[in-house]
PDB file of C-alpha atoms in Angstrom:
ATOM      1  CA  PRO A 538       3.947 -14.481  21.376  1.00 50.00           C
ATOM      2  CA  ALA A 539       4.467 -16.944  18.438  1.00 53.00           C
ATOM      3  CA  ASP A 540       1.835 -19.159  19.994  1.00 59.00           C
ATOM      4  CA  ASP A 541      -0.688 -16.440  18.844  1.00 63.00           C
ATOM      5  CA  VAL A 542       0.151 -16.319  15.317  1.00 60.00           C
ATOM      6  CA  GLU A 543      -2.486 -17.835  13.201  1.00 74.00           C
ATOM      7  CA  HIS A 544      -1.317 -16.525   9.637  1.00 76.00           C
ATOM      8  CA  THR A 545       2.211 -15.898   8.573  1.00 83.00           C
ATOM      9  CA  LEU A 546       3.249 -14.329   5.202  1.00 88.00           C
ATOM     10  CA  GLN A 547       5.631 -16.331   2.830  1.00 89.00           C
ATOM     11  CA  ALA A 548       9.131 -14.762   3.033  1.00 92.00           C
ATOM     12  CA  ARG A 549       8.829 -13.368  -0.506  1.00 93.00           C
ATOM     13  CA  SER A 550       5.461 -11.746   0.144  1.00 94.00           C
ATOM     14  CA  TYR A 551       6.897 -10.336   3.531  1.00 94.00           C
ATOM     15  CA  VAL A 552       9.573  -8.592   1.584  1.00 96.00           C
ATOM     16  CA  GLN A 553       7.191  -7.218  -1.271  1.00 96.00           C
ATOM     17  CA  THR A 554       4.774  -6.097   1.568  1.00 97.00           C
ATOM     18  CA  THR A 555       7.541  -4.374   3.268  1.00 97.00           C
ATOM     19  CA  ARG A 556       8.754  -2.574   0.328  1.00 96.00           C
ATOM     20  CA  ILE A 557       5.163  -1.395  -0.664  1.00 97.00           C
ATOM     21  CA  LEU A 558       4.806  -0.109   2.813  1.00 97.00           C
ATOM     22  CA  ARG A 559       8.205   1.855   2.704  1.00 97.00           C
ATOM     23  CA  GLU A 560       7.163   3.323  -0.843  1.00 95.00           C
ATOM     24  CA  SER A 561       3.716   4.423   0.647  1.00 96.00           C
ATOM     25  CA  VAL A 562       5.441   6.069   3.595  1.00 96.00           C
ATOM     26  CA  SER A 563       7.994   7.508   1.644  1.00 94.00           C
ATOM     27  CA  ASN A 564       5.463   9.069  -0.814  1.00 92.00           C
ATOM     28  CA  ILE A 565       3.507  10.389   2.283  1.00 94.00           C
ATOM     29  CA  ILE A 566       6.629  12.152   3.569  1.00 95.00           C
ATOM     30  CA  LYS A 567       7.698  13.548   0.144  1.00 92.00           C
ATOM     31  CA  HIS A 568       4.529  14.517  -1.311  1.00 90.00           C
ATOM     32  CA  SER A 569       1.416  14.566   0.687  1.00 92.00           C
ATOM     33  CA  GLY A 570       1.863  17.272   3.340  1.00 94.00           C
ATOM     34  CA  ALA A 571       0.204  15.176   5.693  1.00 95.00           C
ATOM     35  CA  THR A 572       0.042  15.756   9.480  1.00 96.00           C
ATOM     36  CA  HIS A 573      -1.413  12.362  10.119  1.00 97.00           C
ATOM     37  CA  ALA A 574      -0.927   8.919   8.706  1.00 97.00           C
ATOM     38  CA  THR A 575      -2.480   5.525   9.751  1.00 98.00           C
ATOM     39  CA  ILE A 576      -1.305   2.014   9.213  1.00 98.00           C
ATOM     40  CA  SER A 577      -3.271  -0.908   9.853  1.00 98.00           C
ATOM     41  CA  SER A 578      -3.359  -4.378   8.739  1.00 96.00           C
ATOM     42  CA  ALA A 579      -6.001  -7.232   8.930  1.00 95.00           C
ATOM     43  CA  ILE A 580      -7.170 -10.708   7.624  1.00 93.00           C
ATOM     44  CA  HIS A 581     -10.379 -10.515   5.821  1.00 92.00           C
ATOM     45  CA  ALA A 582     -11.839 -13.355   3.795  1.00 92.00           C
ATOM     46  CA  GLY A 583      -8.626 -15.281   3.593  1.00 90.00           C
ATOM     47  CA  ASP A 584      -6.424 -12.204   2.459  1.00 94.00           C
ATOM     48  CA  PHE A 585      -4.139 -10.190   4.184  1.00 96.00           C
ATOM     49  CA  VAL A 586      -5.067  -6.536   3.749  1.00 97.00           C
ATOM     50  CA  LEU A 587      -2.624  -3.423   4.486  1.00 98.00           C
ATOM     51  CA  THR A 588      -4.055  -0.107   4.495  1.00 98.00           C
ATOM     52  CA  ILE A 589      -1.932   3.164   4.580  1.00 98.00           C
ATOM     53  CA  GLN A 590      -3.920   6.402   4.809  1.00 97.00           C
ATOM     54  CA  ASP A 591      -2.960  10.078   5.274  1.00 97.00           C
ATOM     55  CA  ASN A 592      -4.712  13.341   5.577  1.00 96.00           C
ATOM     56  CA  GLY A 593      -2.562  15.222   3.000  1.00 95.00           C
ATOM     57  CA  HIS A 594      -3.377  17.180  -0.038  1.00 92.00           C
ATOM     58  CA  GLY A 595      -4.380  14.186  -2.013  1.00 88.00           C
ATOM     59  CA  ILE A 596      -3.250  13.510  -5.559  1.00 82.00           C
ATOM     60  CA  SER A 597      -3.921  16.311  -7.806  1.00 74.00           C
ATOM     61  CA  THR A 598      -6.489  15.749 -10.578  1.00 65.00           C
ATOM     62  CA  GLU A 599      -3.685  16.898 -13.148  1.00 64.00           C
ATOM     63  CA  LEU A 600      -1.702  13.868 -12.053  1.00 54.00           C
ATOM     64  CA  ASP A 601      -4.723  11.333 -11.587  1.00 49.00           C
ATOM     65  CA  GLY A 602      -4.508   9.982 -15.151  1.00 54.00           C
ATOM     66  CA  ARG A 603      -0.889   9.405 -14.898  1.00 55.00           C
ATOM     67  CA  LEU A 604      -0.755   7.650 -11.362  1.00 54.00           C
ATOM     68  CA  ASP A 605       0.714   4.519 -12.830  1.00 51.00           C
ATOM     69  CA  LYS A 606       3.651   6.107 -14.627  1.00 51.00           C
ATOM     70  CA  GLY A 607       5.504   7.219 -11.414  1.00 62.00           C
ATOM     71  CA  HIS A 608       8.060   4.617 -10.875  1.00 72.00           C
ATOM     72  CA  GLY A 609       6.924   4.209  -7.146  1.00 85.00           C
ATOM     73  CA  MET A 610       3.275   3.676  -7.931  1.00 85.00           C
ATOM     74  CA  ALA A 611       3.963   1.182 -10.691  1.00 88.00           C
ATOM     75  CA  SER A 612       6.426  -0.667  -8.706  1.00 92.00           C
ATOM     76  CA  MET A 613       4.019  -1.044  -5.824  1.00 94.00           C
ATOM     77  CA  LYS A 614       1.176  -2.269  -8.220  1.00 94.00           C
ATOM     78  CA  SER A 615       3.780  -4.574  -9.884  1.00 94.00           C
ATOM     79  CA  ARG A 616       4.892  -6.256  -6.537  1.00 95.00           C
ATOM     80  CA  ALA A 617       1.277  -6.708  -5.629  1.00 96.00           C
ATOM     81  CA  LYS A 618       0.455  -8.492  -8.919  1.00 96.00           C
ATOM     82  CA  GLN A 619       3.636 -10.831  -8.182  1.00 95.00           C
ATOM     83  CA  MET A 620       1.935 -11.940  -5.080  1.00 96.00           C
ATOM     84  CA  HIS A 621      -1.365 -12.509  -6.989  1.00 96.00           C
ATOM     85  CA  GLY A 622      -2.889  -9.403  -5.076  1.00 97.00           C
ATOM     86  CA  GLN A 623      -3.680  -5.978  -5.826  1.00 97.00           C
ATOM     87  CA  CYS A 624      -2.669  -2.377  -4.787  1.00 97.00           C
ATOM     88  CA  LEU A 625      -5.327  -0.004  -5.066  1.00 95.00           C
ATOM     89  CA  VAL A 626      -4.712   3.826  -4.766  1.00 92.00           C
ATOM     90  CA  GLU A 627      -7.556   6.091  -3.785  1.00 93.00           C
ATOM     91  CA  SER A 628      -7.132   9.911  -3.564  1.00 90.00           C
ATOM     92  CA  GLY A 629      -8.585  13.248  -4.200  1.00 83.00           C
ATOM     93  CA  PRO A 630      -7.597  16.881  -3.578  1.00 82.00           C
ATOM     94  CA  GLY A 631      -8.391  17.728   0.072  1.00 80.00           C
ATOM     95  CA  TRP A 632      -9.043  14.403   1.483  1.00 88.00           C
ATOM     96  CA  GLY A 633      -5.609  12.596   1.467  1.00 94.00           C
ATOM     97  CA  THR A 634      -4.664   9.204   0.023  1.00 95.00           C
ATOM     98  CA  VAL A 635      -5.416   5.522   0.848  1.00 96.00           C
ATOM     99  CA  VAL A 636      -3.216   2.948  -0.460  1.00 96.00           C
ATOM    100  CA  ARG A 637      -4.735  -0.652   0.068  1.00 98.00           C
ATOM    101  CA  LEU A 638      -2.893  -3.720  -0.603  1.00 98.00           C
ATOM    102  CA  THR A 639      -4.543  -6.903  -0.570  1.00 98.00           C
ATOM    103  CA  ILE A 640      -2.777 -10.352  -1.055  1.00 97.00           C
ATOM    104  CA  PRO A 641      -4.028 -13.964  -0.568  1.00 94.00           C
ATOM    105  CA  LEU A 642      -2.807 -15.915   2.301  1.00 91.00           C
TER     106      LEU A 642
END
């Protein structure tokens, strides 16, 4: 119910957050080979934190130095920056990928 809502995102932040979520899920479907993904959100220290994690192959070490050169990854980081936040991507071969979006409320 609306009475339980303590924090809301501004309309622009909602749209940008939704686009980052959509790109992350698209990357999981297209590239990860994952059999399981988890999406969670939380309020922590005055920030909204969205975490998307999969159990896929992880990002190859050959691509690791070029993460930001892909249009999707660069777009996610740019969107986060526009909201005065950050989008961190952690990955490694064999342990999947975690995308963590943190934006101030």
